[in-house]
Amino acid sequence: NAGVTQTPKFRVLKTGQSMTLLCAQDMNHEYMYWYRQDPGMGLRLIHYSVGEGTTAKGEVPDGYNVSRLKKQNFLLGLESAAPSQTSVYFCASSYGGDSNQPQHFGDGTRLSIL
Amino acid sequence: GDSVTQMEGPVTLSEEAFLTINCTYTATGYPSLFWYVQYPGEGLQLLLKATKADDKGSNKGFEATYRKETTSFHLEKGSVQVSDSAVYFCALIFMIKAAGNKLTFGGGTRVLVKP
């Protein structure tokens, strides 16, 4: 009963390095989301996807790219990491766009950029 | 734009005390409202929801009522336990099928329950 799985759980990068965060869900959900969580600001939507092969920008997309090549996976990429991207990143998925369908969250990835 | 405002924490309580966390929102139209809970080291879990005015969501002893006239969705629990120590997030969703259900979160309220 895995639900939403994020890898890695922790990572430290140097400014300018690149990396990819992986999100995998086993619930056959159509919609997937990437958020970042910063103190006092709740969660802010970075990018989202409404189905395999589709992606769209959220509230704070700059400096990030995403891909949804397979329905169960949603990748978040940082091409050139900056200290401002130090945050906790959460992936979520939902069955549909209906507001009655709750989003299921992973346990988060803590990312530090030095 | 849409926004959610929560009372700032931390809120420190003794076991069996009454808990209230205030949440108000601004939005055009009538969103669905949610409370999520985040335990230490974990992701967010849906605690309860309400999809229309005057609906009451409830779960694990927590309750919240969707008040359209005051644009509020305050979370309450009559008798808290140490295990309720967590960060609580109020959120709203508009049903936008083409864009998925985009959540707008409040800043979160940390609750610490002492034995």
XYZ file of C-alpha atoms in Angstrom:
229
model
C 0.000 0.000 0.000
C 2.658 2.501 -1.110
C 0.478 5.433 -2.257
C 2.757 8.302 -3.276
C 6.496 7.681 -3.011
C 9.128 10.384 -3.340
C 12.835 9.857 -3.871
C 15.233 10.935 -2.544
C 14.148 11.946 0.965
C 17.103 14.277 1.527
C 19.636 15.920 -0.715
C 22.278 18.612 -0.454
C 23.406 20.375 -3.627
C 25.856 23.072 -4.507
C 24.690 26.160 -6.375
C 24.555 25.455 -10.098
C 24.192 21.679 -9.819
C 21.247 19.901 -11.361
C 19.065 17.131 -10.055
C 15.756 15.371 -10.560
C 13.199 14.507 -7.922
C 11.064 11.476 -8.620
C 7.453 10.982 -7.640
C 5.690 7.673 -8.172
C 2.074 6.781 -7.405
C 0.433 3.387 -7.588
C -3.203 4.504 -7.383
C -3.755 5.012 -11.120
C -4.373 8.717 -10.513
C -4.669 11.043 -13.503
C -3.578 14.238 -11.776
C -0.204 14.848 -10.172
C 1.289 17.926 -8.524
C 4.562 19.290 -7.208
C 4.553 21.727 -4.278
C 7.218 23.417 -2.248
C 6.794 24.111 1.452
C 8.504 27.082 3.043
C 8.113 28.311 6.632
C 4.977 30.392 7.156
C 3.911 30.118 3.511
C 2.043 26.849 3.411
C 2.462 24.868 0.218
C 2.812 26.549 -3.138
C 2.128 24.791 -6.405
C 5.129 24.564 -8.739
C 3.812 22.495 -11.664
C 1.047 20.016 -12.198
C -0.134 17.435 -14.694
C -3.644 16.418 -15.669
C -2.559 13.279 -17.470
C 0.265 11.359 -19.079
C 2.229 13.543 -21.441
C 0.785 16.825 -20.153
C 2.213 19.419 -17.784
C 1.284 22.943 -16.758
C 2.690 25.769 -14.667
C 1.528 26.437 -11.159
C 2.078 29.393 -8.896
C 5.898 29.323 -8.676
C 7.266 27.508 -11.768
C 10.453 29.498 -12.427
C 13.660 27.492 -12.170
C 11.884 24.137 -12.401
C 10.908 21.771 -15.179
C 8.713 18.687 -15.082
C 7.905 15.662 -17.162
C 5.124 13.087 -17.110
C 6.211 10.411 -19.560
C 4.403 7.675 -17.668
C 1.104 8.006 -15.857
C 2.519 6.799 -12.563
C 5.600 9.051 -12.517
C 6.017 12.814 -12.265
C 9.565 14.173 -12.323
C 10.668 17.569 -11.048
C 13.948 18.901 -12.379
C 16.234 21.682 -11.224
C 18.599 22.544 -14.066
C 20.805 24.975 -12.125
C 20.065 24.922 -8.410
C 19.950 28.191 -6.467
C 19.909 28.777 -2.677
C 16.362 30.160 -3.025
C 15.268 26.656 -3.991
C 16.159 25.293 -0.570
C 12.840 23.903 0.590
C 10.806 20.806 1.292
C 9.190 19.467 -1.862
C 5.952 17.510 -1.829
C 4.391 15.511 -4.590
C 0.675 14.783 -4.622
C -1.792 12.957 -6.815
C -5.547 12.815 -7.206
C -7.982 10.656 -9.099
C -9.613 13.537 -10.927
C -10.101 17.272 -11.043
C -13.316 17.155 -9.027
C -12.943 19.006 -5.734
C -14.389 15.960 -3.988
C -11.290 13.994 -4.923
C -8.681 14.590 -2.228
C -5.011 14.911 -3.033
C -2.718 12.235 -1.618
C 0.713 13.437 -0.575
C 4.132 11.844 -0.413
C 6.392 12.237 2.623
C 8.452 14.990 1.066
C 12.005 15.625 -0.127
C 14.156 17.981 1.925
C 16.501 19.819 -0.427
C 19.299 22.138 0.652
C 21.235 24.273 -1.813
C 24.545 25.591 -0.556
C -6.683 35.988 -6.214
C -7.744 33.227 -3.882
C -6.148 33.137 -0.470
C -6.390 31.403 2.885
C -5.462 32.984 6.204
C -4.792 30.963 9.327
C -3.958 31.993 12.838
C -0.247 31.916 13.464
C 1.231 29.397 15.826
C 2.595 27.767 17.660
C -0.422 26.891 19.717
C 0.558 25.148 22.944
C -2.084 23.271 24.908
C -2.374 20.776 27.717
C -3.956 17.373 27.130
C -7.760 17.408 27.190
C -7.882 21.123 26.421
C -10.178 22.578 23.741
C -8.526 23.449 20.443
C -9.637 26.052 17.916
C -7.666 27.036 14.841
C -9.142 29.933 12.891
C -9.232 29.892 9.101
C -10.718 32.484 6.773
C -10.601 32.629 3.012
C -11.105 34.973 0.110
C -12.279 33.578 -3.186
C -14.552 34.360 -6.058
C -17.305 31.802 -6.110
C -17.771 28.868 -3.781
C -14.759 26.667 -3.239
C -14.509 23.398 -1.379
C -12.662 23.686 1.923
C -10.230 21.275 3.523
C -8.125 20.756 6.595
C -4.896 18.817 6.171
C -2.640 17.627 8.990
C 1.116 17.093 8.798
C 2.749 14.981 11.493
C 6.510 15.368 12.050
C 8.544 13.997 9.158
C 5.497 13.072 7.109
C 3.503 14.436 4.208
C 0.096 16.034 4.438
C -2.960 13.930 5.181
C -6.512 14.966 4.540
C -8.240 15.472 7.888
C -11.686 16.641 6.836
C -13.512 18.557 4.135
C -16.694 20.453 3.330
C -17.907 21.117 -0.181
C -20.759 23.583 0.300
C -22.058 26.190 2.696
C -23.178 24.943 6.128
C -21.558 21.539 5.569
C -19.749 20.183 8.616
C -16.678 18.059 8.098
C -15.583 15.754 10.903
C -12.900 13.162 11.541
C -10.925 11.848 14.537
C -12.817 14.163 16.901
C -12.087 17.270 14.797
C -14.868 19.343 13.282
C -15.135 22.341 10.969
C -18.191 24.070 9.515
C -18.228 25.874 6.167
C -19.528 29.370 6.955
C -20.204 31.274 3.747
C -21.423 34.414 5.511
C -18.149 34.813 7.416
C -15.955 33.033 4.793
C -14.556 30.855 7.547
C -13.754 27.212 8.210
C -12.491 27.059 11.783
C -11.129 23.749 13.078
C -12.147 22.554 16.551
C -11.539 19.597 18.832
C -13.045 19.250 22.252
C -10.277 17.317 23.993
C -6.826 17.129 22.442
C -4.231 14.421 22.964
C -0.451 14.490 22.743
C -0.776 12.585 19.455
C -2.603 15.598 17.945
C 0.663 17.548 17.959
C 1.192 18.442 14.312
C 0.951 21.249 11.779
C -2.550 21.916 10.499
C -3.230 23.482 7.105
C -6.453 25.016 5.890
C -6.932 24.868 2.120
C -9.470 25.622 -0.565
C -10.086 24.117 -3.974
C -11.966 25.266 -6.959
C -13.235 22.609 -9.260
C -11.394 23.325 -12.471
C -11.440 20.038 -14.305
C -9.132 21.113 -17.077
C -6.525 22.183 -14.570
C -6.915 19.627 -11.846
C -8.092 20.545 -8.368
C -5.599 23.235 -7.456
C -5.249 23.650 -3.732
C -4.580 27.029 -2.169
C -3.056 26.589 1.298
C -2.876 28.706 4.376
C 0.486 29.115 6.084
C -0.106 26.310 8.572
C -0.564 26.348 12.344
C 1.744 24.314 14.533
C -0.005 22.723 17.513
C 1.897 21.308 20.464
C -0.005 19.316 23.072
C 1.791 18.734 26.369
C 0.956 15.884 28.732
